[in-house]
């Protein structure tokens, strides 16, 4: 069975893996059909992802087909199409017992802490598979990405009374935009890349664009989705008095905070990590009903063999990648 592995930053190698064994109790054997590429994967390629180790088979945004199920698995059958919840949690630590499996104390994320989906087949816990009777594999692969924005907006407890500023209109920023709009909030995006600005103009005509990045209190909820320490530090300046600031991106660098500003405006600073099982269920339902449309997001596609050559091009801002999908 073929797989594609990052042996070190920037270095790919095709490897041969043994065929997976028959699925055990509570497990399913799946064929990987589509893999979304996200900022975590690009950071792993660059060597800047703080939770990453090498060698690693990347890929955690997965659309899969069930090939076989093990004893005790109900509600899933061979041939079913599923999105994968890639967060392998222990189910026994205090966060897990409190229903916060997304921040399990020993969490292992497929494609980050443990090998992921750039391979033909793998065994997964059946409980991590979220079925859809109607969605295509590439739509299912994007559910995990949408979960990041869904959980971030839930963390902020947005209402229709909120004014929202999203800093950075990459894929994570776009997921925040989607769920902030669903919450009924008024949304503004701060983005300097002209290609991303054009994407917002074409696909989100109700979203305001900020062309003056001078810091000033603007929003009751500020989401920084850049993953850059300088931007994350500056994001507090855009928060109005009593507002929430949510770090939707991650950086390996320390983020300096303006403590007098934080205290004077009595800001609430929130981190957000991954998403929860209920988010997957909600997102699949939203896509099935047409309330979420991910089709404009998929701007680039490639087969597995083309990934080593395609990755450097996808990293180039001039390529205008919003979301690349690897098709197996």
XYZ file of C-alpha atoms in Angstrom:
328
model
C 0.000 0.000 0.000
C 1.416 3.388 -1.041
C 1.714 6.406 1.215
C 3.403 9.790 0.997
C 5.552 10.819 3.937
C 7.277 14.036 4.989
C 10.662 12.774 6.125
C 11.829 16.258 7.173
C 10.739 19.826 6.407
C 10.331 20.187 2.654
C 11.298 16.592 1.855
C 8.743 14.075 0.547
C 9.158 10.336 0.115
C 6.780 7.717 -1.252
C 6.798 4.671 1.008
C 5.164 1.243 1.040
C 3.097 0.326 4.093
C 1.756 -3.114 4.994
C -1.934 -3.631 4.346
C -4.069 -2.788 7.401
C -5.351 -5.755 9.412
C -9.068 -6.552 9.582
C -10.825 -3.985 11.769
C -11.120 -4.895 15.436
C -13.963 -4.152 17.851
C -15.206 -0.584 17.393
C -13.014 -0.039 14.336
C -13.508 0.487 10.614
C -11.266 -0.056 7.623
C -11.580 2.908 5.270
C -10.289 3.908 1.850
C -9.041 7.493 1.743
C -10.764 9.271 -1.151
C -10.052 12.978 -0.547
C -7.608 14.886 1.653
C -7.893 18.616 2.238
C -4.627 20.486 2.703
C -4.639 23.123 5.430
C -2.333 25.569 7.163
C -1.133 22.903 9.590
C 0.099 20.826 6.638
C 1.863 23.809 5.095
C 3.468 24.608 8.463
C 4.621 21.003 8.748
C 6.129 21.248 5.280
C 7.912 24.465 6.261
C 9.025 23.089 9.630
C 7.166 25.751 11.646
C 4.352 23.678 13.196
C 5.012 23.461 16.971
C 3.184 20.123 17.456
C 4.793 18.385 14.474
C 7.465 15.656 14.397
C 9.108 13.777 11.519
C 8.802 11.534 9.634
C 5.059 12.056 9.296
C 2.269 11.081 6.910
C 0.199 14.257 6.879
C -3.506 14.610 6.191
C -6.262 15.176 8.734
C -9.058 16.648 6.563
C -10.438 13.402 5.214
C -13.304 12.150 3.090
C -13.341 8.351 3.264
C -15.280 5.292 2.137
C -15.903 2.457 4.581
C -14.573 -0.875 3.342
C -15.296 -3.038 6.411
C -16.376 -2.669 10.031
C -15.340 -4.587 13.113
C -17.401 -6.246 15.834
C -19.741 -3.963 17.740
C -19.933 -1.235 15.094
C -23.481 -0.133 14.365
C -24.933 2.490 12.028
C -22.080 2.235 9.512
C -21.845 -0.076 6.509
C -19.332 -0.798 3.749
C -19.780 1.777 1.010
C -20.777 4.586 3.372
C -19.123 7.952 2.768
C -17.846 9.688 5.893
C -16.006 12.691 7.212
C -13.319 11.876 9.760
C -13.031 13.508 13.157
C -9.213 13.276 13.387
C -8.872 13.941 17.125
C -7.905 10.745 18.946
C -8.742 11.404 22.587
C -8.398 9.211 25.674
C -12.015 9.566 26.950
C -10.730 9.371 30.539
C -8.950 12.648 31.432
C -10.816 15.573 33.066
C -11.400 17.496 29.786
C -12.760 14.364 28.074
C -15.029 13.568 31.020
C -16.254 17.178 30.926
C -17.232 16.840 27.250
C -14.218 18.762 25.944
C -12.586 15.980 23.965
C -11.049 18.567 21.614
C -8.509 19.450 24.321
C -7.833 15.985 25.734
C -4.659 15.974 27.822
C -3.098 13.292 25.575
C -4.768 14.252 22.301
C -3.233 12.811 19.135
C -4.344 14.452 15.887
C -4.101 12.408 12.709
C -1.452 13.820 10.400
C 0.135 15.879 13.186
C 0.965 13.779 16.265
C 0.358 10.477 14.482
C 0.281 9.415 10.835
C -2.631 10.694 8.772
C -4.394 10.225 5.494
C -1.990 10.572 2.566
C -2.234 6.815 2.052
C -4.621 4.455 0.364
C -6.271 2.768 3.364
C -6.220 2.896 7.165
C -7.963 1.657 10.303
C -9.907 4.273 12.288
C -12.147 4.259 15.358
C -15.687 3.957 14.034
C -16.838 6.593 16.538
C -14.726 9.144 14.658
C -16.605 8.618 11.373
C -19.474 10.958 10.494
C -21.661 9.606 7.696
C -23.470 11.448 4.930
C -25.725 9.843 2.350
C -25.437 12.729 -0.098
C -22.145 14.615 0.207
C -19.191 14.059 -2.115
C -15.822 13.031 -0.725
C -14.289 16.479 -1.247
C -17.183 18.076 0.676
C -16.654 15.587 3.495
C -12.948 16.412 3.551
C -13.776 20.058 4.282
C -15.966 19.350 7.312
C -12.970 19.317 9.667
C -11.813 22.729 8.438
C -15.287 24.163 8.942
C -15.272 22.714 12.442
C -12.412 25.030 13.406
C -14.494 28.113 12.637
C -17.632 26.579 14.116
C -15.910 25.887 17.440
C -14.187 29.285 17.476
C -17.514 31.070 17.000
C -19.092 28.893 19.683
C -16.260 29.836 22.047
C -17.042 33.496 21.415
C -20.769 32.938 22.054
C -21.690 35.250 19.189
C -25.160 36.731 18.822
C -26.840 38.894 16.201
C -25.939 41.939 18.323
C -22.200 41.400 17.787
C -19.876 43.206 15.439
C -17.142 40.857 14.280
C -13.708 41.502 12.823
C -11.912 38.562 11.219
C -8.216 39.177 10.642
C -6.934 36.973 7.828
C -9.082 35.492 5.045
C -7.322 32.192 4.570
C -9.315 28.957 4.996
C -9.583 29.268 8.790
C -10.631 32.899 8.558
C -13.260 31.934 5.986
C -14.686 29.282 8.321
C -15.041 31.940 11.020
C -16.761 34.234 8.510
C -19.232 31.466 7.640
C -20.295 30.773 11.211
C -20.269 34.409 12.312
C -22.715 35.109 9.463
C -24.868 32.144 10.512
C -24.977 33.656 14.017
C -26.388 36.832 12.477
C -23.423 39.031 13.401
C -22.182 41.903 11.263
C -18.844 40.798 9.819
C -15.810 42.743 8.620
C -12.632 41.142 7.257
C -9.140 42.617 7.422
C -7.003 41.129 4.650
C -4.083 42.575 2.684
C -3.686 39.881 0.018
C -5.511 41.277 -3.060
C -6.423 37.792 -4.311
C -8.144 36.964 -1.023
C -9.813 40.366 -0.973
C -11.222 39.614 -4.422
C -12.467 36.206 -3.214
C -14.352 37.865 -0.340
C -15.869 40.449 -2.690
C -17.094 37.779 -5.099
C -18.434 35.233 -2.624
C -19.387 37.261 0.466
C -20.957 40.510 -0.751
C -22.532 41.109 2.668
C -19.108 41.128 4.390
C -17.341 44.466 4.795
C -13.672 44.765 3.904
C -11.264 46.812 5.982
C -8.645 48.542 3.856
C -7.188 50.670 6.670
C -5.238 48.447 9.095
C -4.664 51.228 11.632
C -5.517 49.707 15.042
C -8.615 51.156 16.684
C -11.544 49.729 18.642
C -13.930 48.305 16.065
C -15.565 45.053 17.115
C -17.151 43.232 20.017
C -15.467 40.020 18.827
C -12.082 39.955 17.077
C -10.874 36.678 15.535
C -7.230 36.506 14.503
C -6.784 33.708 11.953
C -3.332 34.657 10.686
C -1.164 32.435 12.883
C 1.322 35.332 13.106
C 2.500 36.555 16.483
C 2.682 40.219 15.422
C -0.884 40.184 14.127
C -2.183 38.315 17.165
C -0.602 40.898 19.462
C -2.052 43.764 17.424
C -5.514 42.206 17.306
C -6.312 43.445 20.818
C -6.200 47.000 19.509
C -9.233 46.314 17.284
C -11.375 45.107 20.199
C -13.928 47.485 21.680
C -14.374 47.876 25.425
C -15.611 44.639 27.015
C -14.954 42.665 23.821
C -13.655 39.158 23.171
C -10.449 38.381 21.270
C -10.200 34.863 19.874
C -6.956 33.363 18.604
C -8.110 31.000 15.839
C -4.566 30.552 14.469
C -1.494 29.159 16.172
C 2.137 30.278 16.157
C 5.312 28.777 17.656
C 6.401 32.265 18.705
C 5.507 34.044 21.964
C 2.702 36.598 21.553
C 3.421 39.870 23.423
C 0.289 41.413 24.920
C -0.417 45.052 25.735
C -1.450 44.492 29.346
C -2.706 48.049 30.067
C -4.952 47.851 26.987
C -6.180 44.382 27.992
C -7.123 45.661 31.450
C -8.446 49.080 30.479
C -10.918 47.588 27.994
C -11.520 44.504 30.193
C -11.036 42.210 27.235
C -11.614 38.471 27.274
C -8.869 36.523 25.494
C -9.851 33.082 24.204
C -7.880 30.280 22.614
C -9.744 27.794 20.447
C -8.588 24.319 19.528
C -10.041 21.834 17.061
C -13.772 21.123 17.337
C -16.277 18.767 18.948
C -18.258 15.778 17.617
C -21.486 17.795 17.589
C -19.812 20.323 15.285
C -19.285 17.621 12.649
C -22.949 16.615 12.827
C -24.091 20.225 12.505
C -21.749 21.045 9.622
C -22.727 17.998 7.583
C -26.375 18.955 8.029
C -25.656 22.560 6.984
C -23.866 21.461 3.797
C -26.558 18.893 2.967
C -29.250 21.575 3.331
C -27.345 24.081 1.181
C -26.839 26.600 3.987
C -23.072 26.106 3.652
C -21.506 25.922 0.198
C -17.853 24.863 0.155
C -17.600 24.466 -3.619
C -15.966 27.871 -4.268
C -13.299 27.070 -1.686
C -11.748 24.167 -3.612
C -9.502 26.029 -6.010
C -6.822 23.380 -6.620
C -6.831 19.588 -6.983
C -4.089 17.006 -7.431
C -3.644 13.236 -7.372
C -1.334 11.757 -4.744
C 1.540 11.378 -7.228
C 1.522 15.122 -7.950
C 1.653 16.324 -4.338
C 5.462 16.736 -4.045
C 5.547 18.989 -7.107
C 2.294 20.791 -6.278
C 3.049 21.717 -2.670
C 5.626 24.451 -3.363
C 3.252 26.016 -5.907
C 0.355 25.948 -3.430
C 2.570 27.800 -0.943
C 3.064 30.650 -3.399
C 0.522 33.431 -2.638
C 0.310 34.129 -6.365
C -1.294 30.709 -6.879
C -4.465 32.030 -5.153
C -5.027 28.756 -3.305
C -7.986 28.824 -0.973
C -8.227 25.077 -0.478
C -6.284 22.328 -2.244
C -7.659 18.787 -2.237
C -5.670 15.616 -2.909
C -7.774 12.989 -4.673
C -6.966 9.316 -4.177
